[in-house]
Short mmCIF file of the C-alpha atoms (twelve columns), coordinates in Angstrom:
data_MODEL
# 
_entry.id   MODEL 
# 
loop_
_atom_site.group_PDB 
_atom_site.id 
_atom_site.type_symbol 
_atom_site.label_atom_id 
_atom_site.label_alt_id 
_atom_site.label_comp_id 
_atom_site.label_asym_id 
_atom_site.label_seq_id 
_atom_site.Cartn_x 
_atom_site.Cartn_y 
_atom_site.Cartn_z 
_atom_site.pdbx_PDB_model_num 
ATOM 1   C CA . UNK A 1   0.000   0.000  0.000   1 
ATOM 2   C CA . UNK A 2   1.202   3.418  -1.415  1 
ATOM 3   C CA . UNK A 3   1.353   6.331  1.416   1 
ATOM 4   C CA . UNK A 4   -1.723  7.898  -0.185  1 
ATOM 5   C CA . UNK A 5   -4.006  5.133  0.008   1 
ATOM 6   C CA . UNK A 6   -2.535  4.502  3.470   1 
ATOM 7   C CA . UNK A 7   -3.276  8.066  5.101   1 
ATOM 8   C CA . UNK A 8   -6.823  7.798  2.759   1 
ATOM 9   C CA . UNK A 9   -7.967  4.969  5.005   1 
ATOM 10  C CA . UNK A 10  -6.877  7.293  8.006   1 
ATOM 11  C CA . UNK A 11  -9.160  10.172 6.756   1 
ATOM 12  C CA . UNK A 12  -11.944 8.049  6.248   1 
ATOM 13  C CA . UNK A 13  -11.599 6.734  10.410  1 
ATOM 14  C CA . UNK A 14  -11.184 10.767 10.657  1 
ATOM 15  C CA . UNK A 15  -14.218 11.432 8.200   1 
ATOM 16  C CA . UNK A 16  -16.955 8.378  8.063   1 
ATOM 17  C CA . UNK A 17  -18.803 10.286 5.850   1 
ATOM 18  C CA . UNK A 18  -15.889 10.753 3.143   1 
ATOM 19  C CA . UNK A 19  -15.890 9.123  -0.262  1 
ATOM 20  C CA . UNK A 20  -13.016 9.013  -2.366  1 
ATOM 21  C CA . UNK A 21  -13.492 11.324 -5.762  1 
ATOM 22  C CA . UNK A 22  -12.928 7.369  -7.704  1 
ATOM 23  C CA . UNK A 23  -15.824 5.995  -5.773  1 
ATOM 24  C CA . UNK A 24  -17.619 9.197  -7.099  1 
ATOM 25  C CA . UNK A 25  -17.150 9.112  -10.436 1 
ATOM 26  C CA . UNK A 26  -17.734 4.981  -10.575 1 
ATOM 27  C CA . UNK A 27  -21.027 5.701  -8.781  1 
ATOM 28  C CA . UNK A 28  -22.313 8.323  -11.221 1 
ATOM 29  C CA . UNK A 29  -20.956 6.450  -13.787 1 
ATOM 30  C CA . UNK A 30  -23.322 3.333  -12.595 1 
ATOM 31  C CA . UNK A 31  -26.158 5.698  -12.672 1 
ATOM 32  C CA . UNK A 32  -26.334 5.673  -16.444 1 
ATOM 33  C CA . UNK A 33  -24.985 2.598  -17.215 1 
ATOM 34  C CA . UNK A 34  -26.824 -0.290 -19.317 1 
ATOM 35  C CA . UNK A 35  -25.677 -3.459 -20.584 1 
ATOM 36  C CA . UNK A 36  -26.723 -2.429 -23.850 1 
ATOM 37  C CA . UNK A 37  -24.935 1.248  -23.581 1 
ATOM 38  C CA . UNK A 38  -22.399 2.357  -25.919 1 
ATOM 39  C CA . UNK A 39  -19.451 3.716  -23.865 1 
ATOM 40  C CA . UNK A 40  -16.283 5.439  -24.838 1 
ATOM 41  C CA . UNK A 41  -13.100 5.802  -22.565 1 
ATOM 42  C CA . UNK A 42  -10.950 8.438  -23.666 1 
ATOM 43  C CA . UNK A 43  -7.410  8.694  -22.681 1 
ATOM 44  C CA . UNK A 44  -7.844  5.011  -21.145 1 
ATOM 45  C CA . UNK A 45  -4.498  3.877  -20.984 1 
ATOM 46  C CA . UNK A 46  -4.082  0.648  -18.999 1 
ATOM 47  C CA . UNK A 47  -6.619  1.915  -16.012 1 
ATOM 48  C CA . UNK A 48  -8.911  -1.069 -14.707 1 
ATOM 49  C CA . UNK A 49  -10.729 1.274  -12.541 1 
ATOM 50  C CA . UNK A 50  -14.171 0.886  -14.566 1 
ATOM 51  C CA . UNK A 51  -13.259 -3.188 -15.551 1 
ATOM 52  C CA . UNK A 52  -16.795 -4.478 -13.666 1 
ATOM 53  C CA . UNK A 53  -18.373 -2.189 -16.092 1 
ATOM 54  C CA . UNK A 54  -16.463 -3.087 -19.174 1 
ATOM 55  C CA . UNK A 55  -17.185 -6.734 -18.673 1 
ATOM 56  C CA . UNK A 56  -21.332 -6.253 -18.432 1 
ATOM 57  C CA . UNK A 57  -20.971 -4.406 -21.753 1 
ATOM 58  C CA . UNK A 58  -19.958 -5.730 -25.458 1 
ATOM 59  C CA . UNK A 59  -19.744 -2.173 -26.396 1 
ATOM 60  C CA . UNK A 60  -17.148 -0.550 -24.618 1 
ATOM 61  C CA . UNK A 61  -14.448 1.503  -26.813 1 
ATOM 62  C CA . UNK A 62  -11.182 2.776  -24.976 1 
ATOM 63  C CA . UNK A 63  -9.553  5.915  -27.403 1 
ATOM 64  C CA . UNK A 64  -5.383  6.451  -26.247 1 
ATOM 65  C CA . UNK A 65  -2.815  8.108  -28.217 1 
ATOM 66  C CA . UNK A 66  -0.438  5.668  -25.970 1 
ATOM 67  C CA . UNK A 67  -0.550  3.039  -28.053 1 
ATOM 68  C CA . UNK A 68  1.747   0.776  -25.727 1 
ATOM 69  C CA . UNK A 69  -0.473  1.884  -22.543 1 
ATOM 70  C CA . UNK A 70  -3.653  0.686  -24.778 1 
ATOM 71  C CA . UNK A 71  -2.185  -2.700 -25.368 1 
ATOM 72  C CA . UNK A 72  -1.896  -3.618 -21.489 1 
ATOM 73  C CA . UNK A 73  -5.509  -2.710 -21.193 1 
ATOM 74  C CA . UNK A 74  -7.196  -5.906 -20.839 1 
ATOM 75  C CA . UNK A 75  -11.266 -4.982 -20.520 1 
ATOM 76  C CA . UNK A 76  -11.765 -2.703 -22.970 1 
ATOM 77  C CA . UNK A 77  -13.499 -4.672 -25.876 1 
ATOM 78  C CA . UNK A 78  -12.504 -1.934 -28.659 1 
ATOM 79  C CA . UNK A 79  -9.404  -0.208 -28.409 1 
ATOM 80  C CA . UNK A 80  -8.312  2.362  -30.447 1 
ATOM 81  C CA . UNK A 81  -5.414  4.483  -30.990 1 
ATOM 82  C CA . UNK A 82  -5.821  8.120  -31.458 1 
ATOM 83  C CA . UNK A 83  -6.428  11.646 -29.798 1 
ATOM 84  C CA . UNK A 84  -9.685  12.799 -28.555 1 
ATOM 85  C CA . UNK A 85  -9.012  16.239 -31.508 1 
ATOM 86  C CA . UNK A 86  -10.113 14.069 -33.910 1 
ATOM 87  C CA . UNK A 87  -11.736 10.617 -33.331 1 
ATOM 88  C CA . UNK A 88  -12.613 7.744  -35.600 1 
ATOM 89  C CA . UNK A 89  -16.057 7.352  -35.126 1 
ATOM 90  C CA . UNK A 90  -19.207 8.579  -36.776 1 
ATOM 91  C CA . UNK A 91  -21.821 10.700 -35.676 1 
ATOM 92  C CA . UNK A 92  -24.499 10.325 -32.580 1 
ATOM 93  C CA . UNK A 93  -23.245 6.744  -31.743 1 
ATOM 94  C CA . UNK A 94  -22.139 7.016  -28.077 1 
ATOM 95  C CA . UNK A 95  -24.660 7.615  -25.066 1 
ATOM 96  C CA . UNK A 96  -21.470 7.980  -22.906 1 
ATOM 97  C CA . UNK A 97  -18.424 9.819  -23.199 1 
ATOM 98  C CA . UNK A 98  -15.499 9.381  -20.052 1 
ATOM 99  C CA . UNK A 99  -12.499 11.164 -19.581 1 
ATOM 100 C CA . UNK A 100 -10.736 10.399 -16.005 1 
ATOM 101 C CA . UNK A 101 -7.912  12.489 -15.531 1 
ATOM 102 C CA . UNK A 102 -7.835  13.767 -19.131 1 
ATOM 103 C CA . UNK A 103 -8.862  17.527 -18.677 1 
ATOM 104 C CA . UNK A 104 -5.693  18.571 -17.243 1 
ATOM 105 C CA . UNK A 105 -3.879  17.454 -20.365 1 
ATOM 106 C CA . UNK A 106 -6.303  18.982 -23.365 1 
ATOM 107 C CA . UNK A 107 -4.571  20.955 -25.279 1 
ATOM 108 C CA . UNK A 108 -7.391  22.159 -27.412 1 
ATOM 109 C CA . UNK A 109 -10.499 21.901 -24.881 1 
ATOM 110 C CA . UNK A 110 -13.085 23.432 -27.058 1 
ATOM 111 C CA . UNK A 111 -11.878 21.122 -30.260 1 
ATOM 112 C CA . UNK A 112 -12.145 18.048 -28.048 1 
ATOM 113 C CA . UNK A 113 -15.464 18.785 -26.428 1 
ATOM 114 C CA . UNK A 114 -17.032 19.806 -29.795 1 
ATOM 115 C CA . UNK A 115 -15.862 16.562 -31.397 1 
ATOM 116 C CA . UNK A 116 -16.993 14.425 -28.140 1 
ATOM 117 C CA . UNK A 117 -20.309 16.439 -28.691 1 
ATOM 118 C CA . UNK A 118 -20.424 15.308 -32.320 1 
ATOM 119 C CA . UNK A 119 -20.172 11.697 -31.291 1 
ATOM 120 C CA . UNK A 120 -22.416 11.522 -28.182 1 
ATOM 121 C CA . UNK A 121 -26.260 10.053 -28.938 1 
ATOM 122 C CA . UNK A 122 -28.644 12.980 -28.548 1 
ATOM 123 C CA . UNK A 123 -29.158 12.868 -24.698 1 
ATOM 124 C CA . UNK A 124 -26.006 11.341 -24.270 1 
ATOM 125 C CA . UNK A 125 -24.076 12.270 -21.114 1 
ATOM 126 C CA . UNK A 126 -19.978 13.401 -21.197 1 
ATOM 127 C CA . UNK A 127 -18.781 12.409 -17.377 1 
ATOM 128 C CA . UNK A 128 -15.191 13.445 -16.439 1 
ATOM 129 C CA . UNK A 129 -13.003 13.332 -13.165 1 
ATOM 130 C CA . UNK A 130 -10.070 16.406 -13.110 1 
ATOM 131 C CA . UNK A 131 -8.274  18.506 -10.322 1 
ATOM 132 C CA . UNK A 132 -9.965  21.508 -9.884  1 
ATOM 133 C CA . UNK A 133 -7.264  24.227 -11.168 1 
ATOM 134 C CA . UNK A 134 -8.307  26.429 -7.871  1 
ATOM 135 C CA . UNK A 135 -6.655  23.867 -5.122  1 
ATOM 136 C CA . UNK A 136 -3.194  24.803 -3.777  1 
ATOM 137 C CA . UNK A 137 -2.473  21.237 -4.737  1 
ATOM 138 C CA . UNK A 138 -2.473  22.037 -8.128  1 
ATOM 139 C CA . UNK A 139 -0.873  25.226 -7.481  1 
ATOM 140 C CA . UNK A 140 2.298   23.237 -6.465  1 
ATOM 141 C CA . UNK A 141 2.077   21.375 -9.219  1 
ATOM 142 C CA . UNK A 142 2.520   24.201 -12.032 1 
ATOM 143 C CA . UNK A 143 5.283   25.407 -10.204 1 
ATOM 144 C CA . UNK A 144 7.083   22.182 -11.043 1 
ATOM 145 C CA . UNK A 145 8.232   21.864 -14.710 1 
ATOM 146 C CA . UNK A 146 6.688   19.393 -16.536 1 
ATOM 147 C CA . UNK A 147 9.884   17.368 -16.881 1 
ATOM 148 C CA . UNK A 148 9.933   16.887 -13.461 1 
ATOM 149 C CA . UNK A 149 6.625   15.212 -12.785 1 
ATOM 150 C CA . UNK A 150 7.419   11.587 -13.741 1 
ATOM 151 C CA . UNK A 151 10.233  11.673 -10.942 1 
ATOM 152 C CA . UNK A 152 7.732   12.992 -8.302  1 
ATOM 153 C CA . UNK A 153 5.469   11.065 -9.414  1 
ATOM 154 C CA . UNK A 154 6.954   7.343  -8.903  1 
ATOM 155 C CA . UNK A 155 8.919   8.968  -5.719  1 
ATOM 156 C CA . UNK A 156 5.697   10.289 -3.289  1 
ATOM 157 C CA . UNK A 157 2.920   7.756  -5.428  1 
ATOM 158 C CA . UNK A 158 3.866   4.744  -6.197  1 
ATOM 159 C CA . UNK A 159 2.724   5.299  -10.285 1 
ATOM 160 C CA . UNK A 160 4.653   4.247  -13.316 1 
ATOM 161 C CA . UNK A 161 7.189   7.084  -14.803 1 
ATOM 162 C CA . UNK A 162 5.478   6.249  -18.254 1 
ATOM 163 C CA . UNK A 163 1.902   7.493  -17.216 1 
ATOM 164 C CA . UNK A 164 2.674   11.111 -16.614 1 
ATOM 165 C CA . UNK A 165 2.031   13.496 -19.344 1 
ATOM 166 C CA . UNK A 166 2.336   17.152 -20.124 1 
ATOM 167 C CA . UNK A 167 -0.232  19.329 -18.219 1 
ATOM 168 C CA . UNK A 168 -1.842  22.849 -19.106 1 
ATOM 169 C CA . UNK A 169 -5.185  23.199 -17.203 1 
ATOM 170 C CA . UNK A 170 -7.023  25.085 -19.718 1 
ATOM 171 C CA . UNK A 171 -10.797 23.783 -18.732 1 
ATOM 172 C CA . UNK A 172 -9.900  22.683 -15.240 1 
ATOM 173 C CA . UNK A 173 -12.807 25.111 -13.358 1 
ATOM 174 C CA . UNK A 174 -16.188 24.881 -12.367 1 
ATOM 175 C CA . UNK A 175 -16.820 28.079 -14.468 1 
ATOM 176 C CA . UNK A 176 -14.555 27.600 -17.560 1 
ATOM 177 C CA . UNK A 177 -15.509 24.177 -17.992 1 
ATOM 178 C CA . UNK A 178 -19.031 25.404 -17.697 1 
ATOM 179 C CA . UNK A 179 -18.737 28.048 -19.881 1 
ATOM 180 C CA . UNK A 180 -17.227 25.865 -22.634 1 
ATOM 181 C CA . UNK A 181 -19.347 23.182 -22.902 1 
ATOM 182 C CA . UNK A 182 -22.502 25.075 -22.495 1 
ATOM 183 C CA . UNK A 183 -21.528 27.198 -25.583 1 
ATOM 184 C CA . UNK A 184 -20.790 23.978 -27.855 1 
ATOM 185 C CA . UNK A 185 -24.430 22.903 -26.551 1 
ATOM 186 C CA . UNK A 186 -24.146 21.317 -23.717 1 
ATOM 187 C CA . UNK A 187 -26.460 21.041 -20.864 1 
ATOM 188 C CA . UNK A 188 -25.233 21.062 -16.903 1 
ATOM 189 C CA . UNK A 189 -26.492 17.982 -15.271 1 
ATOM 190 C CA . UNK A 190 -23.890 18.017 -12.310 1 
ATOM 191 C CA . UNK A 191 -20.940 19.750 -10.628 1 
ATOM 192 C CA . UNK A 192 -19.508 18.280 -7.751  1 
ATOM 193 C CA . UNK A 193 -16.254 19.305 -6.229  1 
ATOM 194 C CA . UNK A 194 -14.814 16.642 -3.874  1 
ATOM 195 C CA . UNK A 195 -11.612 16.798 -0.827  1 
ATOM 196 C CA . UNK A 196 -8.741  14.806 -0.723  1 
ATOM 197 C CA . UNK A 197 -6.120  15.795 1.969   1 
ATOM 198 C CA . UNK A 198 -3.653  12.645 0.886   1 
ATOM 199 C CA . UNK A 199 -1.666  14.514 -1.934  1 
ATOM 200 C CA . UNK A 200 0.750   15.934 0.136   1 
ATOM 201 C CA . UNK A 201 0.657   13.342 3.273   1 
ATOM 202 C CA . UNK A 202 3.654   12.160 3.339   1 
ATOM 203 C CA . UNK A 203 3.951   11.795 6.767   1 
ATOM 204 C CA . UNK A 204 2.148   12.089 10.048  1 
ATOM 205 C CA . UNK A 205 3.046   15.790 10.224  1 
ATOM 206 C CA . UNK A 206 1.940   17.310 6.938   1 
ATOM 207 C CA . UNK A 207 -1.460  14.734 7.085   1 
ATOM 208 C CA . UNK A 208 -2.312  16.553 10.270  1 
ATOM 209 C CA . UNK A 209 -1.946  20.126 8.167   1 
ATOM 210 C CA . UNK A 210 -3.589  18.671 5.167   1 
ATOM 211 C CA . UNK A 211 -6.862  17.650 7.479   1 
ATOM 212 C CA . UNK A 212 -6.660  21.498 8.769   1 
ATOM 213 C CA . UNK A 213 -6.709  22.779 5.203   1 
ATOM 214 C CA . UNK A 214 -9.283  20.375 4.206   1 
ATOM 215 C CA . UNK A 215 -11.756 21.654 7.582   1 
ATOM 216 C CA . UNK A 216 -11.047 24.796 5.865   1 
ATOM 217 C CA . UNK A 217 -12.303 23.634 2.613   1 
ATOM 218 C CA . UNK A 218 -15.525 21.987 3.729   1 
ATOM 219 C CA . UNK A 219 -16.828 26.028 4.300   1 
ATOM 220 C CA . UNK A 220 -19.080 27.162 1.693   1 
ATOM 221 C CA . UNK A 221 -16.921 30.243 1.103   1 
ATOM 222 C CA . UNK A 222 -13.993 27.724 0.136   1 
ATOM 223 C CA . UNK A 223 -15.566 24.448 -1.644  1 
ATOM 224 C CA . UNK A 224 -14.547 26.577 -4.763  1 
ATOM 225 C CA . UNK A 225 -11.233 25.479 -3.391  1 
ATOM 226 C CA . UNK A 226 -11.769 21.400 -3.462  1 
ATOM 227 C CA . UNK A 227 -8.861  18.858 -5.173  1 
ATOM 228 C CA . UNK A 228 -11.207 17.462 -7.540  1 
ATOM 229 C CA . UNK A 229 -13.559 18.448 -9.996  1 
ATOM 230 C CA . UNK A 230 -16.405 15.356 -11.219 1 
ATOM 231 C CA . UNK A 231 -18.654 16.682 -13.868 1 
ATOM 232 C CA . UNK A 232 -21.939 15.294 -15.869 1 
ATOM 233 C CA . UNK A 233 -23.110 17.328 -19.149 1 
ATOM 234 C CA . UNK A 234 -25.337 16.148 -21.421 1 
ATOM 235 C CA . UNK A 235 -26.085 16.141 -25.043 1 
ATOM 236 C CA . UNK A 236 -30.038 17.690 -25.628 1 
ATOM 237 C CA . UNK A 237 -32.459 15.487 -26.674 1 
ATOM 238 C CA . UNK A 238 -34.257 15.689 -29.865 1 
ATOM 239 C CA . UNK A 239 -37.652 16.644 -29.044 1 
# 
């Protein structure tokens, strides 16, 4: 067990009430889902965080530009190689779109949502799991250049050098991403904006400051303030 997930199961003996922004986004997720549904992971990788639903579906589609990441991904039915800019499918064939930990790394936002709009059935819902570009977390991390991440991220995470890519944070807000996707057409289902004080835990000491911040954070005035950002938009149906 990773430090993270370690001082994760501390906060939830500190916070009962506390769900992880993964357990989020799988729950909404299982909201929508069917066993006849049409579902497209973008930026997929070699993730088996959504495998349960990938095996109660025949039509799940995984689009990577990693083509080597894409080959160790062992649910996905469909797997494709190629950017979410420009993707290989035709019109109005998905009813859902998923992007975990994708958002950060668009460099085009308003390209990629139009074309994930193009795709998406008519009432077809986009669902997407990013950090929130207002935490200090975040902060921290766009002070550090982006050659630098893969170190700190195998050093204080556990993860694989090889799954760290360049960030920019161009559509990682409550309002911009809001403001995008409404003017490509898109309707707001939901917003939610979800803690996690286990980013910089890595120890006793700075888990104790992290839980202070995060009391901080639970205030109205500062939820703007929250780690993660989980998002549901829809497509408009045809009336």
């Amino acid at each position: 067990m990773n430090k993270q997930n370690y001082y994760r199961l501390k906060y939830v003996k500190n916070k009962p009430s506390w769900k992880g922004s993964y357990d989020l986004y799988r729950d909404i997720i299982r909201d929508f889902f069917k066993q006849d549904i049409h579902m497209l992971d973008i930026g997929c990788g070699h993730s088996d965080l959504l495998k349960d639903l990938y095996k109660n579906t025949k039509n799940s589609y995984g689009l990577e530009p990693d083509k080597k990441a894409l080959e160790k991904n062992e649910f996905i039915k469909n797997k494709i190689v190629g950017t979410v800019e420009k993707m290989p499918f035709e019109d109005n064939i998905f009813d859902i779109v998923l992007l975990e930990w994708v958002l950060e790394h668009l460099k085009y936002p308003k390209v990629a949502f139009n074309e994930i709009y193009r795709v998406l059935k008519p009432g077809g819902k986009v669902i997407f799991l990013t950090p929130n570009s207002w935490n200090y977390n975040v902060w921290i991390i766009r002070a550090i250049p982006n050659r630098a991440h893969s170190y700190f991220t195998k050093k204080f995470y556990q993860r694989h050098e090889g799954d760290t890519y360049p960030v920019r944070y161009k559509i990682n807000s409550p309002k911009k991403v809001s403001n995008i996707l409404r003017k490509i057409g898109f309707n707001k289902v939901n917003v939610i904006l979800n803690g996690d004080p286990t980013y910089l835990s890595m120890n006793d000491l700075t888990f104790k400051i992290s839980l202070m911040i995060e009391k901080v954070l639970d205030y109205k005035f500062f939820n703007s303030f929250k780690v993660h950002l989980i998002g549901v938009f829809e497509k408009p149906s045809i009336d």
